Amino acid sequence: MLFAPDTEESLEFVVALVNTAPEASRSGADELSTVDELGALLSGYTYSGRIDHDQAELEAVRAARTLLQKVWTLNRDDAVEAVNRMLREARALPYLTRHDGSDWHIHATEPGAPLAERIRVEAALALIDVIRTNETSRLRVCDADDCEGIFTDLSRNGSKRFCSVRCGNRVNMIAYRARKAPS
């Protein structure tokens, strides 16, 4: 395990969230365009606290998605600035808590804070671990020319290049066909 389990889970959520954007999604459409789609995304992750299930919350989460997509591609020093800004804007105050069968873990916003703010702060806390361990190079954008999906490379040797097996297979098939094509 490269990072703590809660860090990896937070990074996994950021990847899932960002990869709902049209330029990164499997369908090529915005997969976070309705409140129901947001609910479906959240159902796979543990977000305790306030969830409004309304259009305003959806728009705020979509704005957080755009911000996190940008932060993912920053160099280490610029990522520090972005993470600090996210924490400062939320007036984050880290504290330990235990709930819903989870052992002690860190929260930095109150359960009543808006969902998008909690998403940004949780992502910022995970990014702190990535930055402190000097592993920002493991935050990647897919190498496929037609994909802007993101992923966290948790492989031992840090050699993962694609956001999904689908993208890797597609790129490899294109390369194979180019090699086999008559000159």
Short mmCIF file of C-alpha atoms in Angstrom, two decimals:
data_model
loop_
_atom_site.label_atom_id
_atom_site.label_comp_id
_atom_site.label_asym_id
_atom_site.label_seq_id
_atom_site.Cartn_x
_atom_site.Cartn_y
_atom_site.Cartn_z
CA MET A 1 0.00 0.00 0.00
CA LEU A 2 1.47 3.32 -1.08
CA PHE A 3 -0.76 5.61 0.98
CA ALA A 4 -2.97 5.21 4.04
CA PRO A 5 -6.30 3.49 3.25
CA ASP A 6 -8.36 6.66 3.81
CA THR A 7 -6.03 8.61 1.51
CA GLU A 8 -6.36 5.98 -1.22
CA GLU A 9 -10.14 5.96 -0.80
CA SER A 10 -10.29 9.75 -1.08
CA LEU A 11 -8.09 9.72 -4.18
CA GLU A 12 -10.28 6.98 -5.65
CA PHE A 13 -13.33 9.19 -5.18
CA VAL A 14 -11.60 12.18 -6.81
CA VAL A 15 -10.77 9.97 -9.80
CA ALA A 16 -14.37 8.75 -10.03
CA LEU A 17 -15.69 12.30 -9.73
CA VAL A 18 -13.35 13.86 -12.29
CA ASN A 19 -13.87 10.99 -14.70
CA THR A 20 -17.57 11.91 -14.96
CA ALA A 21 -16.59 14.98 -17.03
CA PRO A 22 -17.33 14.70 -20.76
CA GLU A 23 -13.65 14.77 -21.79
CA ALA A 24 -12.84 11.98 -19.33
CA SER A 25 -15.96 9.80 -19.17
CA ARG A 26 -16.35 6.47 -20.91
CA SER A 27 -19.49 7.67 -22.68
CA GLY A 28 -18.07 11.01 -23.79
CA ALA A 29 -21.04 12.69 -22.10
CA ASP A 30 -21.23 14.52 -18.80
CA GLU A 31 -22.02 11.68 -16.42
CA LEU A 32 -22.77 14.12 -13.60
CA SER A 33 -25.57 16.13 -15.16
CA THR A 34 -28.44 15.23 -12.83
CA VAL A 35 -29.03 15.03 -9.11
CA ASP A 36 -29.73 11.30 -9.56
CA GLU A 37 -26.34 10.80 -11.21
CA LEU A 38 -24.70 12.53 -8.25
CA GLY A 39 -26.62 10.23 -5.91
CA ALA A 40 -25.44 7.20 -7.88
CA LEU A 41 -21.82 8.39 -7.71
CA LEU A 42 -22.05 8.98 -3.96
CA SER A 43 -23.64 5.57 -3.34
CA GLY A 44 -20.29 3.90 -3.95
CA TYR A 45 -18.49 6.02 -1.33
CA THR A 46 -18.95 6.95 2.29
CA TYR A 47 -19.91 10.58 2.69
CA SER A 48 -21.48 11.19 6.06
CA GLY A 49 -23.18 14.43 6.93
CA ARG A 50 -25.40 16.78 5.00
CA ILE A 51 -26.44 15.88 1.46
CA ASP A 52 -29.12 18.15 -0.01
CA HIS A 53 -29.95 16.21 -3.21
CA ASP A 54 -30.73 19.40 -5.13
CA GLN A 55 -29.59 21.28 -8.22
CA ALA A 56 -27.50 23.81 -6.26
CA GLU A 57 -25.53 21.00 -4.65
CA LEU A 58 -25.02 19.33 -8.03
CA GLU A 59 -23.64 22.57 -9.50
CA ALA A 60 -21.30 23.03 -6.52
CA VAL A 61 -20.01 19.47 -6.85
CA ARG A 62 -19.47 19.98 -10.58
CA ALA A 63 -17.42 23.11 -9.77
CA ALA A 64 -15.40 21.04 -7.26
CA ARG A 65 -14.87 18.47 -10.03
CA THR A 66 -13.38 21.12 -12.31
CA LEU A 67 -11.12 22.42 -9.56
CA LEU A 68 -9.88 18.94 -8.61
CA GLN A 69 -9.23 18.09 -12.26
CA LYS A 70 -6.93 21.13 -12.46
CA VAL A 71 -5.20 20.40 -9.14
CA TRP A 72 -4.49 16.82 -10.31
CA THR A 73 -2.18 18.09 -13.04
CA LEU A 74 -0.24 20.67 -11.03
CA ASN A 75 3.39 20.29 -10.11
CA ARG A 76 4.15 19.70 -6.45
CA ASP A 77 4.70 23.33 -5.43
CA ASP A 78 1.61 24.58 -7.26
CA ALA A 79 -0.42 21.73 -5.76
CA VAL A 80 0.64 22.90 -2.29
CA GLU A 81 -0.73 26.34 -3.04
CA ALA A 82 -4.02 24.91 -4.34
CA VAL A 83 -4.43 22.53 -1.40
CA ASN A 84 -3.72 25.28 1.11
CA ARG A 85 -6.27 27.52 -0.63
CA MET A 86 -8.95 24.78 -0.51
CA LEU A 87 -8.35 24.27 3.21
CA ARG A 88 -8.23 28.01 3.95
CA GLU A 89 -11.43 28.77 2.01
CA ALA A 90 -13.28 26.07 3.95
CA ARG A 91 -11.76 27.26 7.24
CA ALA A 92 -10.82 23.63 7.77
CA LEU A 93 -10.03 22.55 11.31
CA PRO A 94 -8.86 18.92 11.38
CA TYR A 95 -10.24 16.69 14.11
CA LEU A 96 -10.42 12.96 14.77
CA THR A 97 -13.79 11.24 14.61
CA ARG A 98 -15.24 7.78 14.43
CA HIS A 99 -18.66 6.98 12.96
CA ASP A 100 -20.64 4.52 10.85
CA GLY A 101 -18.40 1.60 11.85
CA SER A 102 -15.21 3.39 10.78
CA ASP A 103 -12.29 3.63 13.19
CA TRP A 104 -10.64 6.96 14.06
CA HIS A 105 -10.02 9.11 11.03
CA ILE A 106 -9.64 12.79 10.19
CA HIS A 107 -12.38 15.19 9.21
CA ALA A 108 -11.76 18.89 8.78
CA THR A 109 -15.25 20.26 8.20
CA GLU A 110 -18.44 19.94 10.19
CA PRO A 111 -20.99 17.32 9.05
CA GLY A 112 -23.39 20.17 8.21
CA ALA A 113 -20.97 21.78 5.75
CA PRO A 114 -22.06 21.68 2.10
CA LEU A 115 -21.17 18.46 0.29
CA ALA A 116 -18.92 20.16 -2.29
CA GLU A 117 -16.91 21.80 0.49
CA ARG A 118 -16.49 18.46 2.27
CA ILE A 119 -15.41 16.86 -1.02
CA ARG A 120 -12.78 19.57 -1.63
CA VAL A 121 -11.45 19.38 1.93
CA GLU A 122 -11.31 15.58 1.97
CA ALA A 123 -9.47 15.66 -1.36
CA ALA A 124 -7.09 18.29 0.04
CA LEU A 125 -6.34 16.11 3.07
CA ALA A 126 -5.53 13.18 0.77
CA LEU A 127 -3.39 15.39 -1.44
CA ILE A 128 -1.42 16.46 1.63
CA ASP A 129 -0.22 12.86 1.99
CA VAL A 130 0.66 12.69 -1.70
CA ILE A 131 2.61 15.94 -1.50
CA ARG A 132 4.36 15.13 1.80
CA THR A 133 5.59 11.79 0.43
CA ASN A 134 6.71 13.48 -2.81
CA GLU A 135 4.48 11.20 -4.89
CA THR A 136 2.64 13.77 -6.99
CA SER A 137 4.03 12.04 -10.07
CA ARG A 138 1.56 9.23 -9.29
CA LEU A 139 -1.35 11.56 -10.04
CA ARG A 140 -1.70 11.09 -13.75
CA VAL A 141 -3.76 11.90 -16.82
CA CYS A 142 -4.40 9.05 -19.24
CA ASP A 143 -1.81 8.68 -22.02
CA ALA A 144 -4.48 7.92 -24.62
CA ASP A 145 -4.65 10.84 -27.07
CA ASP A 146 -8.44 10.94 -26.99
CA CYS A 147 -8.88 10.68 -23.22
CA GLU A 148 -8.42 13.14 -20.37
CA GLY A 149 -9.33 10.65 -17.65
CA ILE A 150 -7.26 10.78 -14.49
CA PHE A 151 -5.96 8.03 -12.23
CA THR A 152 -3.68 7.40 -9.29
CA ASP A 153 -0.83 5.10 -10.21
CA LEU A 154 -0.57 2.78 -7.21
CA SER A 155 1.55 0.22 -9.05
CA ARG A 156 4.78 -0.80 -7.39
CA ASN A 157 7.03 0.61 -10.09
CA GLY A 158 4.86 3.59 -10.98
CA SER A 159 4.54 2.65 -14.65
CA LYS A 160 0.78 2.78 -15.22
CA ARG A 161 -0.07 4.89 -18.28
CA PHE A 162 -3.80 4.60 -18.84
CA CYS A 163 -6.90 5.39 -16.81
CA SER A 164 -8.50 2.07 -17.73
CA VAL A 165 -7.83 -1.24 -19.40
CA ARG A 166 -10.16 -0.03 -22.16
CA CYS A 167 -7.89 2.94 -22.99
CA GLY A 168 -4.75 0.81 -22.80
CA ASN A 169 -6.22 -1.83 -25.11
CA ARG A 170 -7.43 0.80 -27.58
CA VAL A 171 -4.01 2.49 -27.76
CA ASN A 172 -2.23 -0.85 -28.08
CA MET A 173 -4.58 -1.96 -30.88
CA ILE A 174 -3.99 1.30 -32.77
CA ALA A 175 -0.22 0.85 -32.43
CA TYR A 176 -0.48 -2.80 -33.54
CA ARG A 177 -2.51 -1.88 -36.62
CA ALA A 178 -0.05 0.88 -37.50
CA ARG A 179 2.86 -1.59 -37.31
CA LYS A 180 1.01 -4.14 -39.47
CA ALA A 181 -0.23 -1.67 -42.07
CA PRO A 182 1.45 -1.88 -45.47
CA SER A 183 4.06 0.84 -45.93
#
